[in-house]
Short mmCIF file of C-alpha atoms and ligand atoms in Angstrom, two decimals:
data_model
loop_
_atom_site.label_atom_id
_atom_site.label_comp_id
_atom_site.label_asym_id
_atom_site.label_seq_id
_atom_site.Cartn_x
_atom_site.Cartn_y
_atom_site.Cartn_z
CA MET A 23 11.58 -5.35 -12.71
CA ASN A 24 15.48 -5.75 -13.45
CA ASN A 25 16.05 -5.06 -9.76
CA LYS A 26 13.62 -7.57 -8.99
CA ASN A 27 15.31 -10.11 -10.90
CA LYS A 28 18.81 -9.62 -9.59
CA ILE A 29 17.29 -10.00 -6.18
CA VAL A 30 15.78 -13.41 -7.03
CA LYS A 31 19.15 -14.58 -8.11
CA ALA A 32 20.88 -13.70 -4.86
CA GLN A 33 18.12 -15.44 -3.26
CA CYS A 34 18.37 -18.81 -5.15
CA THR A 35 22.27 -19.12 -4.54
CA ASP A 36 21.66 -19.11 -0.83
CA LYS A 37 20.60 -22.74 -0.19
CA ASP A 38 20.13 -22.64 3.73
CA GLN A 39 17.60 -20.03 3.25
CA GLU A 40 14.87 -22.86 2.19
CA SER A 41 12.84 -23.24 5.46
CA VAL A 42 12.97 -19.68 6.99
CA TYR A 43 9.75 -19.30 8.75
CA LEU A 44 9.40 -15.58 9.59
CA SER A 45 11.12 -12.82 7.62
CA VAL A 46 11.06 -9.28 9.70
CA VAL A 47 11.27 -6.36 7.08
CA ILE A 48 12.25 -3.05 8.43
CA PRO A 49 12.81 0.12 6.40
CA VAL A 50 15.05 2.30 8.06
CA TYR A 51 16.00 6.01 7.13
CA ASN A 52 18.34 8.04 9.60
CA GLU A 53 17.56 6.16 12.58
CA LYS A 54 21.24 5.69 13.87
CA GLN A 55 20.52 6.22 17.57
CA ASN A 56 17.76 3.61 17.26
CA ILE A 57 19.67 0.59 15.66
CA SER A 58 21.29 -0.98 18.40
CA TYR A 59 18.01 -0.63 20.96
CA LEU A 60 16.11 -2.12 17.85
CA TYR A 61 18.61 -5.16 17.71
CA GLU A 62 18.24 -5.93 21.34
CA ASN A 63 14.34 -5.74 21.09
CA LEU A 64 14.07 -7.96 18.33
CA ASN A 65 16.69 -10.44 19.92
CA SER A 66 14.66 -10.74 23.19
CA VAL A 67 11.74 -11.76 21.10
CA LEU A 68 13.14 -13.50 17.62
CA PRO A 69 14.88 -16.31 19.05
CA GLY A 70 12.06 -17.30 21.21
CA ILE A 71 9.67 -18.01 18.48
CA GLY A 72 11.57 -21.58 18.04
CA ARG A 73 11.70 -21.03 14.20
CA LYS A 74 14.07 -20.36 11.66
CA TYR A 75 13.92 -16.35 11.16
CA GLU A 76 15.43 -13.52 9.03
CA VAL A 77 15.73 -9.88 9.80
CA ILE A 78 15.80 -7.73 6.52
CA LEU A 79 16.77 -4.25 7.16
CA ILE A 80 16.60 -1.62 4.20
CA ASP A 81 18.68 1.41 4.42
CA ASP A 82 16.53 3.71 2.44
CA GLY A 83 19.45 5.95 1.66
CA SER A 84 20.36 7.10 5.43
CA MET A 85 23.06 9.87 5.64
CA ASP A 86 23.61 9.69 9.56
CA GLY A 87 25.83 6.73 9.72
CA THR A 88 22.83 4.41 10.04
CA PHE A 89 24.42 1.88 7.63
CA LYS A 90 27.43 1.27 9.54
CA GLU A 91 25.50 0.53 12.78
CA LEU A 92 23.34 -1.87 10.50
CA LEU A 93 26.76 -3.53 9.36
CA SER A 94 27.93 -3.92 12.90
CA ILE A 95 24.82 -5.95 13.87
CA HIS A 96 25.06 -8.30 10.75
CA GLU A 97 28.26 -8.89 11.80
CA GLN A 98 27.50 -10.24 15.04
CA ASN A 99 24.39 -11.97 13.74
CA ASP A 100 23.87 -13.34 10.11
CA ASN A 101 20.19 -13.42 10.51
CA TYR A 102 20.11 -10.14 9.98
CA LYS A 103 20.36 -9.03 6.43
CA ILE A 104 21.05 -5.70 4.99
CA ILE A 105 19.76 -3.99 1.64
CA ARG A 106 21.29 -0.72 1.16
CA PHE A 107 19.41 1.69 -1.45
CA ARG A 108 21.51 4.02 -3.27
CA LYS A 109 19.48 7.06 -2.16
CA ASN A 110 16.19 7.50 -0.27
CA PHE A 111 13.54 6.39 -2.26
CA GLY A 112 10.83 6.01 0.45
CA GLN A 113 9.24 3.69 2.98
CA THR A 114 7.01 2.02 0.59
CA PRO A 115 9.94 0.99 -2.02
CA ALA A 116 11.89 0.00 0.91
CA MET A 117 9.36 -2.58 2.19
CA SER A 118 8.77 -3.78 -1.66
CA ALA A 119 12.53 -4.62 -1.50
CA GLY A 120 12.47 -6.31 1.93
CA PHE A 121 9.40 -8.10 0.65
CA ASP A 122 10.96 -9.18 -2.87
CA TYR A 123 14.33 -10.36 -0.93
CA ALA A 124 12.44 -12.49 2.09
CA ASN A 125 12.51 -16.23 2.09
CA GLY A 126 9.83 -16.62 5.04
CA GLU A 127 6.55 -18.01 4.92
CA VAL A 128 5.41 -15.38 7.25
CA ILE A 129 6.64 -11.69 6.66
CA ILE A 130 6.24 -9.25 9.38
CA THR A 131 7.00 -5.41 8.84
CA LEU A 132 7.51 -2.87 11.43
CA ASP A 133 9.23 0.82 11.91
CA ALA A 134 12.65 1.10 12.98
CA ASP A 135 12.17 4.02 15.32
CA LEU A 136 11.35 1.96 18.34
CA GLN A 137 7.85 2.74 18.17
CA ASN A 138 6.53 -0.56 17.46
CA ASP A 139 7.37 -3.00 19.96
CA PRO A 140 8.82 -6.45 18.90
CA LYS A 141 7.07 -8.12 21.70
CA ASP A 142 3.97 -7.75 19.97
CA ILE A 143 5.33 -10.53 17.38
CA PRO A 144 4.12 -13.55 18.87
CA ALA A 145 0.74 -12.56 18.91
CA LEU A 146 0.58 -11.98 15.29
CA LEU A 147 2.23 -15.51 14.45
CA LYS A 148 -0.35 -16.97 16.62
CA LYS A 149 -3.37 -15.37 14.40
CA ILE A 150 -1.09 -16.08 11.24
CA ASP A 151 -1.18 -20.09 12.56
CA GLU A 152 -4.80 -19.52 13.18
CA GLY A 153 -5.08 -19.32 9.10
CA TYR A 154 -5.40 -15.31 8.80
CA ASP A 155 -3.70 -14.01 5.38
CA ILE A 156 -2.94 -10.80 7.15
CA VAL A 157 -2.86 -10.11 10.70
CA SER A 158 -2.90 -6.11 11.46
CA GLY A 159 -1.47 -4.44 14.47
CA TRP A 160 -3.85 -1.88 16.20
CA ARG A 161 -2.40 1.16 18.17
CA ILE A 162 -5.02 0.93 21.03
CA ASN A 163 -2.74 3.63 22.51
CA ARG A 164 -1.00 5.53 20.03
CA GLN A 165 1.59 7.95 20.73
CA ASP A 166 1.62 10.56 18.21
CA LYS A 167 0.35 13.91 17.68
CA ALA A 168 -3.58 14.58 17.91
CA ILE A 169 -4.46 16.84 15.61
CA SER A 170 -1.80 16.37 12.70
CA ARG A 171 -1.29 12.58 12.89
CA LYS A 172 -4.44 10.85 14.78
CA LEU A 173 -7.23 12.69 13.52
CA PRO A 174 -6.44 12.55 9.73
CA SER A 175 -5.53 8.76 10.51
CA LYS A 176 -8.94 7.96 12.02
CA ILE A 177 -11.07 9.82 8.88
CA ALA A 178 -8.44 7.73 6.51
CA ASN A 179 -9.17 4.56 8.09
CA TRP A 180 -12.77 5.12 8.05
CA LEU A 181 -13.02 6.16 4.36
CA ILE A 182 -10.80 3.08 3.42
CA ALA A 183 -12.76 0.62 5.33
CA ARG A 184 -16.07 1.79 3.54
CA LEU A 185 -14.52 1.80 0.21
CA THR A 186 -12.67 -1.65 0.40
CA GLY A 187 -15.20 -3.56 2.95
CA ILE A 188 -11.45 -4.73 4.60
CA LYS A 189 -12.08 -3.35 8.16
CA ILE A 190 -9.29 -2.59 10.11
CA HIS A 191 -9.01 0.09 12.65
CA ASP A 192 -5.36 1.24 11.98
CA TYR A 193 -4.26 1.33 8.55
CA GLY A 194 -1.34 3.26 9.31
CA CYS A 195 0.37 0.85 12.17
CA THR A 196 3.42 -0.49 9.96
CA LEU A 197 3.50 -3.56 12.71
CA LYS A 198 1.48 -6.35 10.39
CA ALA A 199 2.09 -9.66 9.53
CA TYR A 200 1.46 -11.34 6.31
CA ARG A 201 1.76 -14.67 4.28
CA SER A 202 4.07 -13.90 1.88
CA ASP A 203 2.15 -15.12 -1.00
CA VAL A 204 -0.27 -12.35 -0.53
CA VAL A 205 2.48 -9.48 -0.65
CA LYS A 206 4.57 -11.10 -2.90
CA ASN A 207 1.48 -11.14 -5.51
CA ILE A 208 0.94 -7.36 -5.02
CA GLU A 209 2.70 -4.41 -6.44
CA LEU A 210 3.27 -1.37 -4.27
CA TYR A 211 3.76 2.26 -5.75
CA GLY A 212 3.62 5.61 -4.27
CA GLU A 213 2.85 5.64 -0.34
CA MET A 214 0.43 2.61 -0.90
CA HIS A 215 2.47 0.15 1.82
CA ARG A 216 0.07 1.40 4.45
CA TYR A 217 -2.96 -0.21 2.50
CA ILE A 218 -1.45 -3.48 1.55
CA PRO A 219 -4.57 -4.84 3.07
CA ALA A 220 -6.73 -2.86 1.07
CA VAL A 221 -4.58 -3.56 -2.07
CA ALA A 222 -4.69 -7.16 -1.07
CA SER A 223 -8.36 -7.24 -1.21
CA TRP A 224 -8.61 -7.80 -4.93
CA MET A 225 -7.35 -11.38 -4.17
CA GLY A 226 -10.00 -12.62 -1.37
CA ILE A 227 -8.20 -12.51 1.89
CA SER A 228 -8.74 -12.97 5.68
CA VAL A 229 -7.59 -10.34 8.06
CA ALA A 230 -7.47 -10.06 11.86
CA GLU A 231 -6.49 -7.46 13.89
CA VAL A 232 -4.34 -7.59 17.38
CA PRO A 233 -3.85 -4.89 19.78
CA VAL A 234 -0.30 -3.82 19.92
CA HIS A 235 1.77 -1.61 21.94
CA HIS A 236 2.92 1.80 20.83
CA HIS A 237 5.50 4.07 22.23
CA SER A 238 6.48 7.77 21.41
CA ARG A 239 9.63 8.33 19.44
CA LYS A 240 12.83 8.84 21.63
CA PHE A 241 15.41 9.31 19.52
CA GLY A 242 15.38 11.11 15.72
CA LYS A 243 12.86 12.52 14.09
CA SER A 244 9.72 11.26 11.99
CA LYS A 245 9.92 11.74 8.49
CA TYR A 246 6.21 13.12 7.84
CA GLY A 247 4.31 16.09 8.79
CA ILE A 248 1.13 17.38 7.97
CA SER A 249 1.35 17.08 4.29
CA ARG A 250 1.23 13.54 4.33
CA THR A 251 -2.72 14.21 4.66
CA ILE A 252 -2.84 15.14 0.95
CA ARG A 253 -0.96 12.32 -0.56
CA VAL A 254 -3.14 10.10 1.78
CA ILE A 255 -6.30 11.38 0.03
CA LEU A 256 -5.03 11.06 -3.47
CA ASP A 257 -3.99 7.16 -2.42
CA ILE A 258 -7.16 6.64 -1.44
CA ILE A 259 -8.89 8.07 -4.60
CA ILE A 260 -6.62 5.69 -6.67
CA LEU A 261 -6.63 3.28 -4.46
CA LYS A 262 -10.67 3.11 -4.87
CA TYR A 263 -10.03 3.06 -8.83
CA LEU A 264 -7.70 0.47 -8.86
CA LEU A 265 -10.02 -2.05 -6.82
CA SER A 266 -13.19 -1.27 -8.24
CA TYR A 267 -12.70 -0.13 -11.95
CA SER A 268 -9.00 -0.84 -13.03
CA GLN A 269 -10.37 -4.10 -14.36
CA ARG A 270 -13.24 -2.52 -16.59
CA PRO A 271 -12.30 1.37 -17.03
CA ILE A 272 -15.12 1.37 -19.51
CA GLN A 273 -17.78 0.42 -16.77
CA ILE A 274 -17.24 3.86 -15.18
CA PHE A 275 -15.87 6.19 -17.83
CA GLY A 276 -18.48 4.77 -20.32
CA LEU A 277 -21.35 5.02 -17.72
CA MET A 278 -20.20 8.85 -17.19
CA GLY A 279 -19.71 9.52 -20.75
CA LEU A 280 -23.32 8.24 -21.39
CA ILE A 281 -24.98 10.01 -18.51
CA THR A 282 -23.50 13.37 -19.75
CA GLY A 283 -24.01 12.55 -23.67
CA LEU A 284 -27.61 11.69 -23.02
CA ILE A 285 -28.41 14.89 -21.22
CA GLY A 286 -26.60 16.95 -23.63
CA CYS A 287 -28.47 15.35 -26.56
CA ILE A 288 -32.03 15.73 -24.89
CA VAL A 289 -31.16 19.07 -24.08
CA THR A 290 -30.02 19.83 -27.71
CA ILE A 291 -33.24 18.06 -29.14
CA TYR A 292 -35.17 20.18 -26.87
CA LEU A 293 -33.48 23.34 -27.82
CA ILE A 294 -34.03 22.43 -31.68
CA ILE A 295 -37.55 21.68 -31.24
CA MET A 296 -38.27 25.33 -29.65
CA ARG A 297 -36.34 26.80 -32.32
CA LEU A 298 -38.02 25.07 -35.27
CA PHE A 299 -41.89 24.93 -33.95
CA PHE A 300 -41.69 27.89 -31.49
CA ASN A 301 -39.59 30.38 -33.03
CA VAL A 302 -37.39 30.58 -29.83
CA PRO A 303 -33.66 32.05 -31.01
CA LEU A 304 -30.82 29.74 -30.35
CA SER A 305 -28.21 32.55 -30.34
CA SER A 306 -28.95 33.84 -27.00
CA ARG A 307 -29.33 30.75 -25.01
CA PRO A 308 -26.21 29.71 -23.08
CA LEU A 309 -28.11 26.18 -22.49
CA PHE A 310 -27.48 25.41 -26.46
CA THR A 311 -23.57 25.88 -25.78
CA LEU A 312 -23.85 23.74 -22.39
CA SER A 313 -25.46 20.92 -24.28
CA ILE A 314 -23.34 20.80 -27.24
CA PHE A 315 -20.01 20.92 -24.63
CA MET A 316 -21.84 17.98 -22.67
CA ILE A 317 -22.21 15.66 -25.61
CA PHE A 318 -18.56 16.24 -26.52
CA ILE A 319 -17.56 15.73 -23.15
CA GLY A 320 -19.70 12.54 -22.85
CA LEU A 321 -17.72 11.26 -26.20
CA GLN A 322 -14.42 12.23 -24.67
CA LEU A 323 -15.33 10.12 -21.47
CA ILE A 324 -16.16 7.09 -23.58
CA THR A 325 -13.10 7.50 -25.40
CA MET A 326 -11.47 7.59 -22.16
CA GLY A 327 -13.11 4.28 -21.03
CA ILE A 328 -12.07 2.55 -24.21
CA LEU A 329 -8.41 3.42 -23.80
CA GLY A 330 -8.52 2.55 -20.08
CA GLU A 331 -9.65 -0.79 -21.46
CA LEU A 332 -6.69 -1.49 -23.90
CA ILE A 333 -4.22 -0.13 -21.29
CA MET A 334 -5.38 -2.62 -18.65
CA ARG A 335 -5.67 -5.28 -21.22
CA THR A 336 -2.08 -4.43 -22.36
CA TYR A 337 -0.60 -4.38 -18.72
CA HIS A 338 -2.23 -7.66 -18.03
CA GLU A 339 -0.62 -9.40 -21.35
CA ALA A 340 2.62 -7.52 -21.47
CA SER A 341 3.23 -8.34 -17.76
CA GLY A 342 1.72 -11.71 -17.74
CA LYS A 343 0.01 -10.73 -14.60
CA PRO A 344 -3.07 -13.15 -14.14
CA THR A 345 -6.69 -11.67 -13.44
CA TYR A 346 -7.31 -14.02 -10.89
CA ALA A 347 -5.66 -15.48 -7.58
CA ILE A 348 -5.83 -19.20 -6.78
CA ARG A 349 -5.76 -20.33 -2.95
CA GLU A 350 -4.95 -23.93 -3.55
CA ILE A 351 -5.22 -26.47 -6.58
CA ILE A 352 -6.47 -30.11 -5.85
CA ASP A 353 -5.18 -32.08 -8.62
N1 UDP B 419 11.58 5.38 6.60
C1 UDP B 419 11.90 4.86 5.23
N2 UDP B 419 12.31 5.97 4.50
C2 UDP B 419 11.77 6.98 4.16
C3 UDP B 419 10.82 7.63 5.46
C4 UDP B 419 10.69 6.97 6.63
O1 UDP B 419 12.80 3.87 5.15
O2 UDP B 419 11.53 7.93 3.43
C5 UDP B 419 11.13 4.20 7.94
C6 UDP B 419 12.04 5.46 9.32
O3 UDP B 419 13.03 4.95 9.38
C7 UDP B 419 11.00 4.43 10.13
C8 UDP B 419 9.65 4.14 9.69
O4 UDP B 419 10.12 4.11 8.08
O5 UDP B 419 11.43 3.09 10.46
C9 UDP B 419 8.69 5.05 9.79
O6 UDP B 419 8.96 6.13 9.70
P1 UDP B 419 8.35 7.57 10.77
O7 UDP B 419 8.54 6.94 12.31
O8 UDP B 419 9.03 8.56 10.34
O9 UDP B 419 7.06 7.75 10.25
P2 UDP B 419 6.08 7.93 11.48
O10 UDP B 419 6.24 6.95 12.51
O11 UDP B 419 6.16 9.16 12.21
O12 UDP B 419 4.42 7.75 10.90
MG1 MG B 420 7.55 6.26 13.67
#
C-alpha cells in the first residue's frame, strides 16, 4: 500500500507522461546477457507503432550486473525506465510494480529472456484497438521442455479455462496486452501473474488470442523448475475460491456444514431410536462416534463460513474496494 503511494507520487510529478499510449512492462531477474538484444529487438518495433510509448524494466533483485545494463539503456533512451527492487521478490510483484507505475492506456507484458518476440506487439495492439480488454499471446510453437513444462501447463490451461470460463490456450505466455484499467483494478499475489485474465474475469472482460512466436532461451537459465507445478495447482485452488466464493463464503462453507451436520443428526437420531426401542447398545458402535463427529464438523464449517463473511466485509470496507466494476457511466 505504502509503496504504491510512492509510485503514484512519482507519476504525478512527471507532466509529460500524460499521453503515453503504450507501457511495456518487463520483469528482469539475472538476465545480463539478454538485455542488449532485448533493447535492440524492442527498438526495432516500438518506434514503428507511431504512438507514445514507455518501457518499464523491473530489476527484481538481480545480482549479475543486470542493473548496470539496464542503466546504460536508460541513458541512451529515456523512454526506458527502471524500477529496481531491493531484493528478489518474484515475477508477480515485479509485474505489479510495473502496472502501478505504468502511464499507458495499454499495458503489454513480456519476458526479458528473448523467449517472447516484440515483433508480435503490433498484432496484440491491433486486437486491443478492436475493443478487447485483454489480448493473450498463444505460443503455438513453444520452445520449452515437454514433460516438465509443456505438459503441466496444458493441464493447467485446460483446468483454468473450465473453472473460470475464460478460455485461453496459453495462460503461461507472458506476452499479453491489457487495457490498463483492467490490470490496475486487480491485486496480484503469489504467482498469480499467469492468471491475470482469470483473476480479472470477475469484472467482466473480453479476451482475444493471437498466435505469437516463441524462441528457446539462449542466455541465462530459467528461474523455474518442475516444483512450479505444485505451486500452480495451489494457485488454481485459491483462484477458484476467490472467483466463485470470496464474495459469499457462507454459501460454500455453510452448505458443506449443513450437509455434514444433517447427516450426523440423522445418523444420531437413528442410533438413539435403535437404542431406546430396539435395545441395540450404543457403546459398541463406531458409527455413533462418527455421527457426533460429523455434527461438530458441520458446526465448525458453518462458523468458518460466518468468519469468512466477516473477513470479506471487513476487507471491502477497510480497503474501500467496491464489489462491482463499471465499464462507463453515461450521465
Ligand atoms: N523473473 C523475475 N523474477 C523472478 C523470476 C523470473 O523477474 O523471480 C523474470 C525473468 O527474468 C524473465 C521472466 O521473469 O524475464 C520469465 O522467467 P523465466 O524465463 O525464468 O521463466 P520461463 O520462461 O522459464 O517460464
Ligand atoms: Mg523464459
